[in-house]
Amino acid sequence: MDLRIAVVGSGPAGFYATGQLLAHKEASIAVDLYDRLATPWGLVRAGVAPDHPKIKSVTRVYEKTAAHPLFRFFGNVEVGRDLTHEQLMAHYHAVIYAIGTAGDRRLGIPGEELPGSHAATAFVAWYNGHPDYTDCEFDLSAKRAVVIGNGNVAIDVARMLVLSPEELAVTDIADHALEALRHSDVEEVILLGRRGPAQAAFTNPELRELADLAEADVIVDPQAVELDPASREWLASDAADMTARRNVETLQQYASAGPAGKPKRIVLRFLASPVEILGPDRVRGVVIERNELTAGGDGALRARATGERETIEAGLVMRSIGYVGSPLSGVPFDDRRSTILNERGRVIDPTTGQPVPGAYAAGWIKRGPSGVIGTNKKDAHETTTLLLEDHAAGLLPTPAAEPDELIAALRAQGVRIVEYDGWQAIDEHERSAGEPHGRPRIKLVRHEDLLSRADVSLTRD
């Protein structure tokens, strides 16, 4: 075997990197893919909205990678809990970290800690059946919710809050969330963006599909989509992409169409930032401040507060203003960017400024939380290309021991490792449970249930 590589994180970035390494023709490469959960696919399983099954179908590509004879999956193994970075480096020629950015950015405003104020990341994980979030509670008795953010996660959250029970019932949403949302009292969701409609970070399909909601109108004030001169100039320039132009067109269509009389509403508001969440005992409202756009020295348009304020009565607030990564012991971390310290995927020693031999990063923990699932394919290719260049140049360290020794040590210390056939047992069970109800699957949402179902595979061997 020429190379033994460990990839940590089995989401899109991890699987793309794994597939690219296994497909390499000039070296024999074995890849062990580790994940802290018993289930693979990362945000494809725990982040993509349940009513987006086509996006989830990308896992078919990953399943082909998993069928490679030199691939192994080791789930329920967490770096920092069950083993260390140093242990991985001692057993592999190289390690690629593709662990994502699971934390959420804070608003940093008064009232953010009140009951009823939540991170969108927690809500998304809860309705998708992530076992760490199964016991979260969201009070959905309020008539109005405010979602802070102008990206795809924010729009997913807004949509999930107004989907009809019939629309939800045919998805793989977690049962506890299906039941809670079935009895939700939310009738209006206000989606707040601090900049203007031309700067919204929605992808075109996410924004357009709001028109297809069975029970909710999309409300946009015509004045809100009358672009300021700076935005018009930017939108007409080469700096603006087609996504921004089409988003503005879609928003203008919503504004001109007006409401159709559906029982619920999603209201898109722009140039507004929250400055306080009102209580005192729980969320009662949000104070927002109007913004205006100004051009910085680099030409970028930034939001500047005008001092004009307004209070929106609401009983539920979801913040969706970005993800942040968490450091791993022994792996250099960039606190400013909340990513692993790296250059194009090579992990960098902060003292010397030189690459750490054998250490790499891919995906959001490499570049920050940006792009769509497919973006990770190009990103992973950049990382794996550098790894293979380093191998060709003789720069990868020689491991002191075999990976099987590490796996044996983990089992000896009581780690319940879920291999790929264990995941297949989970997958088969979930699909079988969903089939009689016309659903893609009914997810197991507790760690112990997942591990117990994975153990069924052991009895078959």
Coordinates of C-alpha atoms in Angstrom, one line a residue:
M1 CA 0.0 0.0 0.0
D2 CA 1.5 3.3 -1.1
L3 CA -0.6 5.6 1.1
R4 CA -2.9 5.2 4.1
I5 CA -5.1 8.3 4.5
A6 CA -7.5 9.3 7.3
V7 CA -10.3 11.6 6.4
V8 CA -12.2 13.1 9.4
G9 CA -15.8 14.1 8.6
S10 CA -18.1 12.2 6.3
G11 CA -20.1 15.1 4.8
P12 CA -19.7 16.2 1.2
A13 CA -16.2 17.6 1.6
G14 CA -15.0 14.4 3.3
F15 CA -16.6 12.1 0.7
Y16 CA -15.4 14.1 -2.3
A17 CA -11.9 14.0 -0.9
T18 CA -12.1 10.3 -0.3
G19 CA -13.5 9.6 -3.7
Q20 CA -10.8 11.6 -5.4
L21 CA -8.0 9.8 -3.5
L22 CA -9.4 6.3 -4.2
A23 CA -9.7 7.2 -7.9
H24 CA -6.0 8.1 -8.2
K25 CA -4.4 6.0 -10.8
E26 CA -0.7 6.5 -10.0
A27 CA -0.7 5.3 -6.4
S28 CA -2.4 2.6 -4.3
I29 CA -4.4 4.6 -1.7
A30 CA -6.5 3.3 1.2
V31 CA -8.8 5.7 2.9
D32 CA -10.4 5.4 6.4
L33 CA -13.3 7.9 6.9
Y34 CA -14.0 8.8 10.5
D35 CA -17.1 10.6 11.8
R36 CA -18.3 11.5 15.3
L37 CA -21.8 10.3 14.4
A38 CA -22.9 6.8 13.7
T39 CA -24.3 8.0 10.3
P40 CA -22.5 9.5 7.3
W41 CA -23.4 12.3 4.9
G42 CA -23.0 15.2 7.3
L43 CA -25.2 18.2 6.4
V44 CA -26.8 16.2 3.6
R45 CA -28.5 14.2 6.3
A46 CA -28.7 16.7 9.1
G47 CA -28.8 20.1 7.3
V48 CA -30.6 19.8 4.0
A49 CA -34.3 20.6 4.4
P50 CA -36.6 17.6 4.5
D51 CA -38.6 18.9 1.5
H52 CA -35.5 18.9 -0.7
P53 CA -35.1 15.2 -1.6
K54 CA -33.4 15.9 -4.9
I55 CA -30.5 17.6 -3.1
K56 CA -30.2 14.6 -0.8
S57 CA -29.8 12.3 -3.8
V58 CA -26.2 13.3 -4.0
T59 CA -25.5 10.5 -1.5
R60 CA -25.7 8.1 -4.4
V61 CA -22.3 9.4 -5.5
Y62 CA -21.0 8.9 -2.0
E63 CA -22.4 5.3 -1.9
K64 CA -20.3 4.5 -5.0
T65 CA -17.2 5.8 -3.2
A66 CA -18.1 3.6 -0.1
A67 CA -18.2 0.5 -2.3
H68 CA -14.5 0.8 -3.1
P69 CA -12.5 -2.1 -1.7
L70 CA -9.9 0.2 -0.1
F71 CA -12.6 2.3 1.7
R72 CA -13.6 1.9 5.4
F73 CA -16.0 3.9 7.5
F74 CA -15.6 4.3 11.2
G75 CA -18.6 6.1 12.7
N76 CA -19.2 7.1 16.3
V77 CA -15.5 8.0 16.7
E78 CA -14.7 11.6 17.7
V79 CA -11.3 13.2 17.4
G80 CA -10.7 15.0 20.7
R81 CA -12.9 12.5 22.6
D82 CA -11.9 9.0 21.5
L83 CA -8.6 9.7 19.9
T84 CA -6.2 12.5 19.2
H85 CA -4.7 14.3 16.2
E86 CA -1.3 12.9 17.2
Q87 CA -2.7 9.3 17.2
L88 CA -4.1 9.8 13.7
M89 CA -0.7 11.2 12.5
A90 CA 1.1 8.2 14.0
H91 CA -1.0 5.7 12.0
Y92 CA -1.6 7.4 8.7
H93 CA 0.6 9.1 6.0
A94 CA -1.8 12.0 6.0
V95 CA -5.0 13.3 7.7
I96 CA -7.6 15.5 6.0
Y97 CA -10.0 17.3 8.3
A98 CA -13.4 17.9 6.8
I99 CA -15.3 18.5 10.0
G100 CA -17.4 21.5 8.9
T101 CA -18.3 24.5 11.0
A102 CA -21.1 23.4 13.4
G103 CA -21.2 26.4 15.6
D104 CA -23.4 29.5 15.1
R105 CA -22.5 33.2 15.0
R106 CA -24.0 35.3 17.8
L107 CA -25.9 38.5 17.3
G108 CA -24.3 40.1 20.4
I109 CA -27.4 42.1 21.3
P110 CA -29.4 42.4 24.5
G111 CA -32.1 39.7 25.0
E112 CA -30.4 37.1 22.8
E113 CA -30.4 34.6 25.6
L114 CA -34.2 34.9 26.3
P115 CA -36.4 31.8 26.0
G116 CA -37.7 31.8 22.4
S117 CA -34.5 33.1 20.9
H118 CA -32.6 30.3 19.1
A119 CA -29.8 29.5 16.7
A120 CA -31.2 28.4 13.3
T121 CA -28.5 25.7 13.4
A122 CA -30.2 24.1 16.4
F123 CA -33.6 24.3 14.8
V124 CA -32.4 22.8 11.5
A125 CA -30.6 19.9 13.4
W126 CA -33.7 19.3 15.5
Y127 CA -36.1 19.0 12.6
N128 CA -33.6 16.8 10.7
G129 CA -33.2 14.3 13.5
H130 CA -29.6 15.1 14.6
P131 CA -29.2 13.0 17.8
D132 CA -27.5 15.9 19.6
Y133 CA -30.6 18.0 19.2
T134 CA -33.5 15.6 19.6
D135 CA -34.4 16.9 23.1
C136 CA -34.3 20.6 22.1
E137 CA -37.6 22.4 22.6
F138 CA -39.1 25.1 20.5
D139 CA -42.2 27.0 21.6
L140 CA -44.2 27.3 18.4
S141 CA -47.3 28.9 20.1
A142 CA -46.4 32.5 18.8
K143 CA -48.3 33.9 15.8
R144 CA -45.2 35.7 14.5
A145 CA -41.6 34.6 14.2
V146 CA -38.6 36.6 13.1
V147 CA -35.7 34.9 11.2
I148 CA -32.6 37.0 11.1
G149 CA -30.4 36.3 8.0
N150 CA -30.6 36.4 4.2
G151 CA -29.1 33.1 3.2
N152 CA -30.4 29.6 2.3
V153 CA -30.5 28.4 5.9
A154 CA -32.6 31.4 6.9
I155 CA -35.0 30.8 4.0
D156 CA -35.2 27.1 4.9
V157 CA -36.2 27.9 8.5
A158 CA -38.8 30.3 7.3
R159 CA -40.3 27.8 4.9
M160 CA -40.3 25.0 7.5
L161 CA -42.3 27.2 9.8
V162 CA -45.1 27.7 7.3
L163 CA -45.2 24.4 5.4
S164 CA -48.5 22.6 5.7
P165 CA -48.8 19.3 7.6
E166 CA -49.5 17.6 4.2
E167 CA -46.3 19.0 2.7
L168 CA -44.3 17.9 5.7
A169 CA -45.8 14.4 6.1
V170 CA -44.2 13.0 2.9
T171 CA -40.7 14.0 3.9
D172 CA -38.0 12.5 6.1
I173 CA -38.4 15.1 8.8
A174 CA -37.9 13.8 12.3
D175 CA -41.1 12.5 13.9
H176 CA -40.8 14.8 16.9
A177 CA -40.5 17.8 14.7
L178 CA -43.4 16.7 12.4
E179 CA -45.6 16.4 15.4
A180 CA -44.6 19.8 16.8
L181 CA -44.9 21.6 13.5
R182 CA -48.3 20.0 12.9
H183 CA -49.6 21.9 16.0
S184 CA -47.6 25.1 15.4
D185 CA -49.5 28.4 15.7
V186 CA -47.0 30.4 13.6
E187 CA -48.8 32.3 10.9
E188 CA -46.3 34.9 9.9
V189 CA -42.5 34.8 9.5
I190 CA -40.5 37.9 8.9
L191 CA -37.2 37.4 7.2
L192 CA -34.7 40.2 8.0
G193 CA -31.7 41.1 5.9
R194 CA -29.2 43.8 7.0
R195 CA -28.4 44.8 3.4
G196 CA -30.6 45.2 0.4
P197 CA -32.3 42.8 -2.0
A198 CA -29.3 42.9 -4.4
Q199 CA -27.0 41.6 -1.7
A200 CA -29.2 38.8 -0.4
A201 CA -27.3 35.5 -0.4
F202 CA -30.2 33.2 -1.4
T203 CA -29.7 30.9 -4.3
N204 CA -32.2 31.4 -7.1
P205 CA -34.1 28.1 -6.7
E206 CA -34.5 28.6 -2.9
L207 CA -36.0 32.0 -3.4
R208 CA -38.3 31.0 -6.3
E209 CA -39.7 28.0 -4.6
L210 CA -41.4 30.1 -2.0
A211 CA -44.1 30.8 -4.6
D212 CA -45.0 27.1 -4.4
L213 CA -45.9 27.0 -0.7
A214 CA -49.4 25.7 -0.3
E215 CA -50.4 27.8 2.7
A216 CA -48.2 30.8 2.7
D217 CA -48.0 34.0 0.7
V218 CA -44.7 35.7 0.0
I219 CA -44.9 39.4 0.9
V220 CA -42.4 42.0 -0.4
D221 CA -43.0 45.7 -0.1
P222 CA -42.6 47.3 -3.6
Q223 CA -40.6 50.1 -2.0
A224 CA -38.1 47.6 -0.6
V225 CA -37.1 46.4 -4.0
E226 CA -36.6 49.9 -5.4
L227 CA -32.8 49.7 -5.5
D228 CA -30.7 52.6 -4.3
P229 CA -28.3 54.1 -6.9
A230 CA -25.2 52.2 -5.5
S231 CA -27.0 48.8 -5.8
R232 CA -28.2 49.6 -9.3
E233 CA -24.7 50.5 -10.3
W234 CA -23.3 47.4 -8.7
L235 CA -25.9 45.1 -10.2
A236 CA -25.1 46.5 -13.7
S237 CA -21.4 46.0 -13.2
D238 CA -19.2 43.0 -14.0
A239 CA -18.8 42.5 -10.2
A240 CA -22.4 41.3 -9.8
D241 CA -23.2 37.7 -10.7
M242 CA -26.3 36.3 -12.4
T243 CA -27.6 34.9 -9.1
A244 CA -28.0 38.4 -7.6
R245 CA -29.7 39.8 -10.7
R246 CA -32.2 36.9 -10.8
N247 CA -32.9 37.2 -7.1
V248 CA -33.8 40.9 -7.6
E249 CA -36.1 40.0 -10.5
T250 CA -37.8 37.3 -8.3
L251 CA -38.2 39.7 -5.4
Q252 CA -39.7 42.3 -7.8
Q253 CA -42.2 39.7 -9.1
Y254 CA -43.2 38.9 -5.5
A255 CA -43.7 42.6 -4.8
S256 CA -45.9 43.2 -7.9
A257 CA -47.9 40.0 -7.4
G258 CA -49.1 40.8 -3.9
P259 CA -50.8 38.3 -1.5
A260 CA -53.1 35.5 -2.8
G261 CA -55.0 35.2 0.4
K262 CA -53.3 32.2 1.9
P263 CA -53.6 31.7 5.6
K264 CA -49.8 32.2 6.4
R265 CA -47.2 34.7 5.2
I266 CA -43.4 35.0 4.7
V267 CA -42.5 38.7 4.8
L268 CA -39.1 39.6 3.3
R269 CA -37.6 42.8 4.7
F270 CA -34.3 44.4 3.8
L271 CA -31.9 47.0 5.2
A272 CA -32.8 46.2 8.8
S273 CA -30.7 44.9 11.7
P274 CA -31.9 43.7 15.1
V275 CA -30.5 45.7 18.0
E276 CA -32.4 44.2 20.9
I277 CA -34.7 41.3 21.6
L278 CA -37.4 42.3 24.1
G279 CA -38.6 40.2 27.1
P280 CA -38.5 40.2 30.0
D281 CA -39.5 36.6 30.7
R282 CA -39.3 35.3 27.1
V283 CA -39.2 36.8 23.6
R284 CA -41.9 39.4 23.1
G285 CA -40.5 41.4 20.3
V286 CA -37.5 42.6 18.3
V287 CA -36.2 46.1 18.0
I288 CA -34.8 46.7 14.5
E289 CA -32.8 49.6 13.1
R290 CA -33.0 50.7 9.5
N291 CA -29.9 50.7 7.5
E292 CA -28.6 52.4 4.4
L293 CA -25.9 51.1 2.0
T294 CA -22.6 52.9 1.7
A295 CA -19.7 52.1 -0.5
G296 CA -16.4 51.3 1.3
G297 CA -12.9 52.2 0.0
D298 CA -12.8 48.8 -1.7
G299 CA -16.1 49.5 -3.5
A300 CA -18.1 46.9 -1.5
L301 CA -21.5 48.0 -0.3
R302 CA -21.9 47.9 3.5
A303 CA -24.9 48.5 5.8
R304 CA -24.8 51.6 8.0
A305 CA -27.3 52.2 10.7
T306 CA -29.5 55.3 10.3
G307 CA -30.8 55.6 13.9
E308 CA -34.4 55.0 12.8
R309 CA -35.9 52.2 14.9
E310 CA -39.0 50.0 14.9
T311 CA -40.3 47.3 17.2
I312 CA -41.7 44.1 15.8
E313 CA -43.9 42.1 18.1
A314 CA -42.9 38.4 17.9
G315 CA -42.7 35.4 20.2
L316 CA -39.9 33.4 18.3
V317 CA -36.6 34.5 17.0
M318 CA -34.2 32.4 14.9
R319 CA -30.7 33.8 14.1
S320 CA -29.1 32.6 10.9
I321 CA -26.1 34.8 10.4
G322 CA -23.4 32.2 9.8
Y323 CA -21.6 29.2 11.0
V324 CA -18.3 29.0 12.9
G325 CA -15.8 26.2 13.3
S326 CA -14.3 24.8 16.5
P327 CA -10.7 24.1 17.2
L328 CA -9.2 20.6 17.6
S329 CA -6.4 20.0 20.1
G330 CA -3.1 19.8 18.2
V331 CA -4.4 21.3 15.0
P332 CA -3.5 24.9 14.2
F333 CA -6.7 27.1 14.2
D334 CA -7.4 30.6 12.8
D335 CA -9.5 32.3 15.4
R336 CA -10.2 35.3 13.2
R337 CA -11.8 33.1 10.4
S338 CA -12.9 30.3 12.8
T339 CA -11.3 27.7 10.5
I340 CA -8.3 25.5 10.6
L341 CA -5.2 27.5 9.8
N342 CA -4.4 26.6 6.2
E343 CA -3.2 27.7 2.8
R344 CA -5.3 26.1 0.0
G345 CA -5.8 23.1 2.2
R346 CA -2.3 22.5 3.7
V347 CA -2.5 23.0 7.4
I348 CA 0.0 25.8 8.4
D349 CA 2.2 25.9 11.5
P350 CA 1.5 29.4 13.1
T351 CA 5.0 29.6 14.5
T352 CA 7.0 28.8 11.3
G353 CA 4.4 29.7 8.7
Q354 CA 5.3 26.4 7.0
P355 CA 3.0 23.5 6.2
V356 CA 2.5 20.8 8.8
P357 CA 3.6 17.6 7.1
G358 CA 0.7 15.3 6.5
A359 CA -2.1 17.6 7.8
Y360 CA -4.8 19.0 5.5
A361 CA -8.2 20.5 5.5
A362 CA -11.2 20.5 3.2
G363 CA -14.7 22.0 3.1
W364 CA -16.1 24.6 5.4
I365 CA -13.4 24.1 8.1
K366 CA -10.9 25.0 5.4
R367 CA -12.6 28.0 3.6
G368 CA -15.4 29.0 5.9
P369 CA -19.2 28.4 5.5
S370 CA -19.8 29.3 1.8
G371 CA -21.1 27.8 -1.3
V372 CA -23.4 24.9 -2.0
I373 CA -22.8 21.1 -1.8
G374 CA -21.1 21.0 -5.2
T375 CA -18.6 23.7 -4.1
N376 CA -17.0 21.1 -1.9
K377 CA -16.0 18.9 -4.8
K378 CA -13.7 21.6 -6.3
D379 CA -12.5 22.5 -2.8
A380 CA -11.6 18.9 -2.0
H381 CA -9.9 18.5 -5.3
E382 CA -7.6 21.4 -4.5
T383 CA -6.7 19.7 -1.2
T384 CA -6.2 16.2 -2.5
T385 CA -4.1 17.6 -5.4
L386 CA -1.7 19.2 -2.9
L387 CA -1.6 16.1 -0.8
L388 CA -0.6 14.0 -3.8
E389 CA 2.0 16.6 -4.9
D390 CA 3.5 16.4 -1.4
H391 CA 3.5 12.6 -1.6
A392 CA 5.3 12.7 -5.0
A393 CA 7.9 15.1 -3.4
G394 CA 8.5 12.8 -0.5
L395 CA 7.1 15.3 2.0
L396 CA 4.6 13.0 3.8
P397 CA 5.7 11.5 7.1
T398 CA 5.9 7.7 7.5
P399 CA 3.4 6.4 10.0
A400 CA 4.8 4.5 13.0
A401 CA 2.0 2.0 13.1
E402 CA -0.8 0.4 11.1
P403 CA -4.4 1.8 11.2
D404 CA -5.7 -1.5 12.4
E405 CA -3.7 -1.1 15.6
L406 CA -5.5 2.2 16.2
I407 CA -8.9 0.6 15.5
A408 CA -8.1 -2.3 17.9
A409 CA -7.1 0.2 20.6
L410 CA -10.3 2.1 20.2
R411 CA -12.4 -1.0 20.5
A412 CA -10.3 -2.1 23.6
Q413 CA -11.1 1.2 25.3
G414 CA -14.9 0.6 24.7
V415 CA -15.6 2.8 21.6
R416 CA -18.6 1.3 19.8
I417 CA -17.4 1.8 16.3
V418 CA -20.0 1.8 13.5
E419 CA -18.6 0.5 10.3
Y420 CA -20.3 0.9 6.9
D421 CA -22.3 -2.2 7.1
G422 CA -23.6 -0.9 10.5
W423 CA -24.7 2.3 8.7
Q424 CA -26.4 0.1 6.0
A425 CA -28.4 -1.6 8.8
I426 CA -29.5 1.8 10.0
D427 CA -30.4 2.9 6.5
E428 CA -32.3 -0.2 5.7
H429 CA -34.3 0.1 9.0
E430 CA -35.2 3.7 8.4
R431 CA -36.3 3.2 4.8
S432 CA -38.4 0.2 5.8
A433 CA -40.1 2.2 8.5
G434 CA -40.9 5.0 6.2
E435 CA -42.2 3.0 3.2
P436 CA -45.7 2.1 4.6
H437 CA -46.3 5.8 5.2
G438 CA -45.1 7.0 1.8
R439 CA -42.0 8.6 3.3
P440 CA -38.4 8.2 2.2
R441 CA -37.4 7.1 5.7
I442 CA -38.3 7.5 9.4
K443 CA -35.1 8.5 11.1
L444 CA -33.7 7.1 14.3
V445 CA -32.9 10.2 16.3
R446 CA -31.1 8.9 19.4
H447 CA -27.5 7.9 19.7
E448 CA -28.3 4.6 21.5
D449 CA -31.0 3.6 19.0
L450 CA -28.6 4.3 16.1
L451 CA -25.9 2.2 17.8
S452 CA -28.2 -0.6 18.6
R453 CA -29.5 -0.8 15.1
A454 CA -25.9 -0.7 13.8
D455 CA -25.1 -3.6 16.0
V456 CA -27.7 -5.7 14.1
S457 CA -25.1 -5.9 11.3
L458 CA -22.7 -7.7 13.6
T459 CA -25.2 -10.5 14.1
R460 CA -25.4 -11.0 10.4
D461 CA -21.7 -11.5 9.9

